[in-house]
mmCIF file of C-alpha atoms in Angstrom:
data_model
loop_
_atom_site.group_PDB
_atom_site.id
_atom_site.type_symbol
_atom_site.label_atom_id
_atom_site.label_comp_id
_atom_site.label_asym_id
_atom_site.label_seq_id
_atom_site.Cartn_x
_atom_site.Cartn_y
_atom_site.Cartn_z
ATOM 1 C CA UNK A 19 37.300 38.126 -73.758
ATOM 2 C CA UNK A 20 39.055 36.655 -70.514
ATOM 3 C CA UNK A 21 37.682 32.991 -71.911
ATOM 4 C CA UNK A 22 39.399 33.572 -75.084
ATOM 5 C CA UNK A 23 42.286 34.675 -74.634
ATOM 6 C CA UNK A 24 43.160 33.244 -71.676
ATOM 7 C CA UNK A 25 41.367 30.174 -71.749
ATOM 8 C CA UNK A 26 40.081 29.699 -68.525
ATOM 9 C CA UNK A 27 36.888 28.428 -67.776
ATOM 10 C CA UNK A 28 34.118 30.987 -68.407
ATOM 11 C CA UNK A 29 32.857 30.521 -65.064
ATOM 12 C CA UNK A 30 36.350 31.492 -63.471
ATOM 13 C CA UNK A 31 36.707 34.584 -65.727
ATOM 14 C CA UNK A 32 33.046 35.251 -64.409
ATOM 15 C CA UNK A 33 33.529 35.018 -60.832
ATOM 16 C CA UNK A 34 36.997 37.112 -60.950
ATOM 17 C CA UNK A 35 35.127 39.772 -63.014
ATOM 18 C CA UNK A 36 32.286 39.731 -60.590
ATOM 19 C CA UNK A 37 34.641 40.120 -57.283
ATOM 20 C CA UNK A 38 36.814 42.971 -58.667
ATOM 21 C CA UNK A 39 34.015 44.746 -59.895
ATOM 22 C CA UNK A 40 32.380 44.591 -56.293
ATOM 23 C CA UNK A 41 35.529 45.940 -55.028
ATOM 24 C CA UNK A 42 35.142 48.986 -57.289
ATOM 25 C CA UNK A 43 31.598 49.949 -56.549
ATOM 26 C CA UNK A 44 30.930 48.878 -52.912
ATOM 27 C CA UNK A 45 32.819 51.845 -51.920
ATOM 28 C CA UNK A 46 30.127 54.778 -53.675
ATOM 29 C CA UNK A 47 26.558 52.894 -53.158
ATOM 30 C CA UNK A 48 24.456 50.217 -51.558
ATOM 31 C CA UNK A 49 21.449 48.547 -52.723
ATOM 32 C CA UNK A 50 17.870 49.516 -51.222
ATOM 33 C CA UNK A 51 15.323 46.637 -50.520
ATOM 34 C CA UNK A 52 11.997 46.647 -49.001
ATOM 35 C CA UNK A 53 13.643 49.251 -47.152
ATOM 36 C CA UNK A 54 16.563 46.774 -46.250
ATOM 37 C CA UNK A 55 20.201 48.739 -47.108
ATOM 38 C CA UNK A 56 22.344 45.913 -48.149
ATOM 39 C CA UNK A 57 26.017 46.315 -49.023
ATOM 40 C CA UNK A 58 27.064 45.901 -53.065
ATOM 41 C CA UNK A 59 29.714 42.951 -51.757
ATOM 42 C CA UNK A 60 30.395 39.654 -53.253
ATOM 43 C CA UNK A 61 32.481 36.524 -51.219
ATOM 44 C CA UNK A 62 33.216 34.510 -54.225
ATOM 45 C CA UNK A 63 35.215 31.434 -54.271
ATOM 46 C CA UNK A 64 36.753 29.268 -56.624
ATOM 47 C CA UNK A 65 37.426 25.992 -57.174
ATOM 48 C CA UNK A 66 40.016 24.912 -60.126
ATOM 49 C CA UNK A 67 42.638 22.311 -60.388
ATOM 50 C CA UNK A 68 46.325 23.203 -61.269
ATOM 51 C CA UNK A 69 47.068 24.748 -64.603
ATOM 52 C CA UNK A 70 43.283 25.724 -64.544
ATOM 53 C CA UNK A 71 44.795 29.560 -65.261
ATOM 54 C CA UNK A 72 43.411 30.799 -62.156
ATOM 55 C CA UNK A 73 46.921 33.151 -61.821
ATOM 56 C CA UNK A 74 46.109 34.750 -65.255
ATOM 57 C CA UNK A 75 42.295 35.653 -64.991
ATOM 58 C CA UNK A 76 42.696 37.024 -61.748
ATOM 59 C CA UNK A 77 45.693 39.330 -62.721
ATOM 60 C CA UNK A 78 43.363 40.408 -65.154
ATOM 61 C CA UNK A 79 40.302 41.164 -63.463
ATOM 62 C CA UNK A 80 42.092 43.010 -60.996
ATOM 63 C CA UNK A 81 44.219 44.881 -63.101
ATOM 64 C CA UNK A 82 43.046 47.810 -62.844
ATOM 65 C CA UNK A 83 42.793 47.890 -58.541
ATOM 66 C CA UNK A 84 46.505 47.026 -58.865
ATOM 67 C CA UNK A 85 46.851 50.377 -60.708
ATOM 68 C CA UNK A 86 45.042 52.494 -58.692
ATOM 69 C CA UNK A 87 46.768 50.925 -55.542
ATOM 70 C CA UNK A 88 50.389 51.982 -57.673
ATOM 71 C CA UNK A 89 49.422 55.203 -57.840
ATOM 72 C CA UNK A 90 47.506 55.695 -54.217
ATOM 73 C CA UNK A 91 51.445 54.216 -52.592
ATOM 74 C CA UNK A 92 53.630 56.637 -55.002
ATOM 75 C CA UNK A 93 51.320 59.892 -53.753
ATOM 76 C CA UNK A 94 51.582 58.138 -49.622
ATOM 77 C CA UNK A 95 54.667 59.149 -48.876
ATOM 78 C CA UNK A 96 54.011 62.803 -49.829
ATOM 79 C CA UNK A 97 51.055 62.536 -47.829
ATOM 80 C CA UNK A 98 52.912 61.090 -44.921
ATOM 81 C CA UNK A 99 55.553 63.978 -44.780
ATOM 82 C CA UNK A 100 52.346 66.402 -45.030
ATOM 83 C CA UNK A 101 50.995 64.714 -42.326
ATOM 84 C CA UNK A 102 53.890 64.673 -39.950
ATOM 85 C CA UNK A 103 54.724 68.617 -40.632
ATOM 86 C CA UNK A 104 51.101 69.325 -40.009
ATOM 87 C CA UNK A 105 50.946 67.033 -37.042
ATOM 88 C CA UNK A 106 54.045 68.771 -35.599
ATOM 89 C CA UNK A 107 52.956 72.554 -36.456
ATOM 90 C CA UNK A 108 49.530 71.467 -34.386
ATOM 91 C CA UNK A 109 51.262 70.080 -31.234
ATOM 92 C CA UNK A 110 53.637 73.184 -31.247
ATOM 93 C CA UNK A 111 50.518 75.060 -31.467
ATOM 94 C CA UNK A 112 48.782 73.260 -28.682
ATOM 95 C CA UNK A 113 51.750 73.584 -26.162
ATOM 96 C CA UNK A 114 51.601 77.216 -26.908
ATOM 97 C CA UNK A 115 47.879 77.619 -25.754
ATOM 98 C CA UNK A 116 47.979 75.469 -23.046
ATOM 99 C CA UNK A 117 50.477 77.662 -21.376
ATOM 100 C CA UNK A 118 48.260 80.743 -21.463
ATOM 101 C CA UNK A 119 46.700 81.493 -18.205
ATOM 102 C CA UNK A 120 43.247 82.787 -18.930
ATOM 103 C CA UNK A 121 41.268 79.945 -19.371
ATOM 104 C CA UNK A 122 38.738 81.180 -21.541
ATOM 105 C CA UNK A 123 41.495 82.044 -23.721
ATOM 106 C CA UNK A 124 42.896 78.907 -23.771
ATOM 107 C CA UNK A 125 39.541 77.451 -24.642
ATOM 108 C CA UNK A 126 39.329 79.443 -27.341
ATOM 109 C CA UNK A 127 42.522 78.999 -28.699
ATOM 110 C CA UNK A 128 41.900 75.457 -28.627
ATOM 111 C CA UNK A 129 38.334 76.219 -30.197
ATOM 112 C CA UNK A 130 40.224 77.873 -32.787
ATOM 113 C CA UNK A 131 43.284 74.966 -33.657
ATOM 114 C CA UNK A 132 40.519 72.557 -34.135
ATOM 115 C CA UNK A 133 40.329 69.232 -34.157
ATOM 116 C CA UNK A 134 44.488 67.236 -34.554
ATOM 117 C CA UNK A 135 45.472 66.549 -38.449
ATOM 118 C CA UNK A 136 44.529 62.602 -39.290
ATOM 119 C CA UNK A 137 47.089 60.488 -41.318
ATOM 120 C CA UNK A 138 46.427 59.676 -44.344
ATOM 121 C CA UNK A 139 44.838 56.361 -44.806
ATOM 122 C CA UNK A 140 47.206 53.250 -45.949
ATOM 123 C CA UNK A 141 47.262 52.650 -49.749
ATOM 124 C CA UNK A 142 46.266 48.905 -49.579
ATOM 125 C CA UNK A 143 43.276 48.097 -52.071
ATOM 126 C CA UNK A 144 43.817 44.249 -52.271
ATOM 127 C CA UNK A 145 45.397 41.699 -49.426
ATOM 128 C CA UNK A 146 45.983 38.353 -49.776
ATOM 129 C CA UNK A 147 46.793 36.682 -46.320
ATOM 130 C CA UNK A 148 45.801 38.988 -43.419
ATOM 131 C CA UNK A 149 44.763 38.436 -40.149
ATOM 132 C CA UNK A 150 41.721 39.626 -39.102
ATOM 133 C CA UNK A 151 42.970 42.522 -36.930
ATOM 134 C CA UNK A 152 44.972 43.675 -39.390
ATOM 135 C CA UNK A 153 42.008 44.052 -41.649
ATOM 136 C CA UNK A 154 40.332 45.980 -38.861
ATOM 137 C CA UNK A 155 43.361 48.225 -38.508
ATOM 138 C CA UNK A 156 43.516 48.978 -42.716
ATOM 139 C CA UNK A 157 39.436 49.518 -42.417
ATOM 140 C CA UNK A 158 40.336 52.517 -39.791
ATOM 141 C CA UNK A 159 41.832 54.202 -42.172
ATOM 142 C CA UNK A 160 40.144 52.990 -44.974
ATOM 143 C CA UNK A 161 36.934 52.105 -44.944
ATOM 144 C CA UNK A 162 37.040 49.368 -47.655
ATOM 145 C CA UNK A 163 39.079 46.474 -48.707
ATOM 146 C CA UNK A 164 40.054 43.867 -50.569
ATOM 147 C CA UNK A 165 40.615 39.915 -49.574
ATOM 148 C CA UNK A 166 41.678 38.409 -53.178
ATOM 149 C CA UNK A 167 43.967 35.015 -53.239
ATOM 150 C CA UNK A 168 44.487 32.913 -55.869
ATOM 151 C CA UNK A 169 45.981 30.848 -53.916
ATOM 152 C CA UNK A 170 43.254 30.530 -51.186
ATOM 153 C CA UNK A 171 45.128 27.646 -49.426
ATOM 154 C CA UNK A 172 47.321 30.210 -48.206
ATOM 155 C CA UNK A 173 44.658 32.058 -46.003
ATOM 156 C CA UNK A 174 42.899 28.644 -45.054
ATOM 157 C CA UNK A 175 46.082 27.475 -43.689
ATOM 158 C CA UNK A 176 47.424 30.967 -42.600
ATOM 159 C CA UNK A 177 46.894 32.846 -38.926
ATOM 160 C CA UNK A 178 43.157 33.884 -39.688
ATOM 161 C CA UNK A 179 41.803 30.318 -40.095
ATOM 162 C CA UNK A 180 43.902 28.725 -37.027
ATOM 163 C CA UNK A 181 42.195 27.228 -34.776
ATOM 164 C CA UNK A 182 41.843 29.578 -32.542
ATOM 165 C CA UNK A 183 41.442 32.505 -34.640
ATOM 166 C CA UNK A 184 39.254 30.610 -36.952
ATOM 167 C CA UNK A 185 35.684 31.644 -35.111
ATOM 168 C CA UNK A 186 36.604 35.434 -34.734
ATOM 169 C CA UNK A 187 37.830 35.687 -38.562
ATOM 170 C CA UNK A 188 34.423 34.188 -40.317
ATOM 171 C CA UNK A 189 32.171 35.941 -37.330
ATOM 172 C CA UNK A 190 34.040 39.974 -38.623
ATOM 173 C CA UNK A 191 33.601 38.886 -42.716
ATOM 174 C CA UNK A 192 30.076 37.955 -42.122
ATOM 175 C CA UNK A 193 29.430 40.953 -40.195
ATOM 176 C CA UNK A 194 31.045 42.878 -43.245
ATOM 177 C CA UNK A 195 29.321 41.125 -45.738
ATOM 178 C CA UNK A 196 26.105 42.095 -43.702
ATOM 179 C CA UNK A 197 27.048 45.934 -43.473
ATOM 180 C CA UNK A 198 26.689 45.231 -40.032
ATOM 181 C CA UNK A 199 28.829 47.838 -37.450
ATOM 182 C CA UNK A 200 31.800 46.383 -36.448
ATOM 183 C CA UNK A 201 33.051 46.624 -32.804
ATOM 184 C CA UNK A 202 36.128 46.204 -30.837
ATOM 185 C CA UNK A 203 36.495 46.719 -26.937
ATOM 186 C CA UNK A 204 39.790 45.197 -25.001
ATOM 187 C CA UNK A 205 41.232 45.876 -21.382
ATOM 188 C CA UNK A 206 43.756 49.084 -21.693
ATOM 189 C CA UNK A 207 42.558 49.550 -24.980
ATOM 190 C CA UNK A 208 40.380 52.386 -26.848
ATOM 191 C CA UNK A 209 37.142 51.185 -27.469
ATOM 192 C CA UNK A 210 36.598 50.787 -31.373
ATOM 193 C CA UNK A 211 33.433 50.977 -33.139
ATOM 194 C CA UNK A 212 33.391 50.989 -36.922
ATOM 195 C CA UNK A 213 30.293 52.000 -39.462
ATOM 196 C CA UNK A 214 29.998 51.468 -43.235
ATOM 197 C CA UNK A 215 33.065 49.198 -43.159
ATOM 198 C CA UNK A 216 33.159 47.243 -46.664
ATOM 199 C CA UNK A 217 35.175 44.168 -48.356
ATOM 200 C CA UNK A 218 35.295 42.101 -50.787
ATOM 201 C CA UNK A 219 36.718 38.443 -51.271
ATOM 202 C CA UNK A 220 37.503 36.299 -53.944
ATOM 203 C CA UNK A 221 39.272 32.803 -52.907
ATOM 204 C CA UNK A 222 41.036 30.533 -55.637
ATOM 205 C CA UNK A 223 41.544 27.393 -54.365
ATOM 206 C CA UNK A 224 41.988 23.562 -55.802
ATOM 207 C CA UNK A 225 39.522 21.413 -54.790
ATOM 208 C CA UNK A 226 40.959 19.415 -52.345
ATOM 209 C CA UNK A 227 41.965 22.484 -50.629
ATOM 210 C CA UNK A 228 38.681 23.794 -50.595
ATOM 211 C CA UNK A 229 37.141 20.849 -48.751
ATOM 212 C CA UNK A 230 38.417 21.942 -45.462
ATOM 213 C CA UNK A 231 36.144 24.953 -45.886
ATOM 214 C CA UNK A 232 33.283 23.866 -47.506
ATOM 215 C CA UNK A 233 33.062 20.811 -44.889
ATOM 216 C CA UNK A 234 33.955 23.226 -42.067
ATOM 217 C CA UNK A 235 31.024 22.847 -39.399
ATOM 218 C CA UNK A 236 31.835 26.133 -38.124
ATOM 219 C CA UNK A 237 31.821 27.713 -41.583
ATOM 220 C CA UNK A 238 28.153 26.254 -42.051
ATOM 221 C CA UNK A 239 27.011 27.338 -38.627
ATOM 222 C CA UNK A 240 28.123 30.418 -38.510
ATOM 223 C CA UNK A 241 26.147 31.207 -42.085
ATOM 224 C CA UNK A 242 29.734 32.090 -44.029
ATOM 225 C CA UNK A 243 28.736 29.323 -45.870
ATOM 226 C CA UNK A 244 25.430 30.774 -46.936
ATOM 227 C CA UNK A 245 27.108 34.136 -47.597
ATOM 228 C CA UNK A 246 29.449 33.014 -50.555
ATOM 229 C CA UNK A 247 28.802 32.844 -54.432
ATOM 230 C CA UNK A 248 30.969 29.484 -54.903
ATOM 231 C CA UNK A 249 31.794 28.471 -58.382
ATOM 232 C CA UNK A 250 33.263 24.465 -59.659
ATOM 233 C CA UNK A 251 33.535 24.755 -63.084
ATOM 234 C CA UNK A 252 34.300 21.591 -65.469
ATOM 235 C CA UNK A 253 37.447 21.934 -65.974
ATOM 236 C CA UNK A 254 39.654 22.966 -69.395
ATOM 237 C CA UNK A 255 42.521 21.621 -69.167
ATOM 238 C CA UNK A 256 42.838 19.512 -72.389
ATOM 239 C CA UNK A 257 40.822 21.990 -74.387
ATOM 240 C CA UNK A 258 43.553 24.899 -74.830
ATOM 241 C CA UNK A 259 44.857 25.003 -78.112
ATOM 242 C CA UNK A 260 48.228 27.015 -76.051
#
């Protein structure tokens, strides 16, 4: 249906389909193999000349995760103010007990509060250009993602893929791609450790943008390479009757 009526390449329409239905599952079950667990995520990427209609299929195919992400940032704010009353009822409760003087009682008034109220995790379902610590940060909160660009030259020549940050940002999406834990320890800083962490990634790109990936040596060392579902199709431009 996406071929037809927007006239993309099938392919394309294919690929975008594929991602944003990764995006949707990957969240509720994995796959089981020989006893492997392997996560239900896709890297896709896609290469397409201008005027290709990357813009329209992709608005398309992710549609419906722009919907759900509407309605997940009109309910945050609620959520917020929830959060903040209960967060102030609990350190008003706190300070109370901690000023008792028996200290089995204040044990067991602390017993008895519990554990502090969490926030409520940000409503971000799709990203475009992060960097990689701020994908670490959402997947705190949320433990799934996702990394969808149709205009991948953005990202490629964006913060993550700098030189220096280039390394750490394909080392974390392989290690999500994997289902592998993720891990984060810095001087002064809380120690981080992350399981069941999930994303998904579909990069548009032109062609010539996409060579500075595809002939990355890093890329192909580090296996990122190997972990994408990459798609050229012939072009049809030429071939769309509008």
């Amino acid at each position: 249906a996406l071929h037809d009526d927007v006239q993309a390449p099938l392919a394309m329409c294919g690929q975008s389909v594929l991602a944003a239905a990764s995006l949707a599952v990957m969240p509720h079950l994995n796959i089981e193999i020989d006893g492997r667990t392997i996560p239900t995520v896709l890297f896709c990427v896609t290469l397409g000349e201008t005027g290709e209609r990357k813009s329209g299929v992709d608005r398309i195919a992710t549609g419906p995760i722009l919907e759900r992400q509407k309605e997940l940032q009109a309910s945050y704010q609620d959520e917020l103010q929830a959060y903040e009353t209960d967060a102030t009822v609990y350190q008003i409760s706190r300070k109370r007990i901690e000023k008792l003087k028996d200290e089995k009682e204040i044990k067991q008034g602390l017993e008895d509060l519990g554990p502090a109220p969490k926030p409520p995790p940000l409503p971000v379902l799709l990203c475009s250009d992060p960097t990689m610590e701020g994908i670490t940060k959402l997947l705190i909160d949320r433990p799934y993602t996702g990394l969808f660009s149709d205009e991948g030259g953005r990202m490629l020549g964006g913060h993550a893929m700098s030189k220096d940050n280039k390394l750490r940002t394909i080392t974390l999406l392989s290690k999500l791609w994997d289902g592998s834990v993720v891990d984060r320890i810095r001087a002064g800083d809380d120690a981080l450790t992350l399981y069941g962490r999930r994303i998904a990634m579909h990069l548009m790109m032109q062609p010539g943008v996409a060579q500075e990936l595809l002939a990355d040596p890093m890329a192909q060392d580090q296996g990122f390479l190997g972990r994408v579902l990459l798609s050229y199709p012939d072009t049809a431009l030429g071939s769309q009757p509008y």
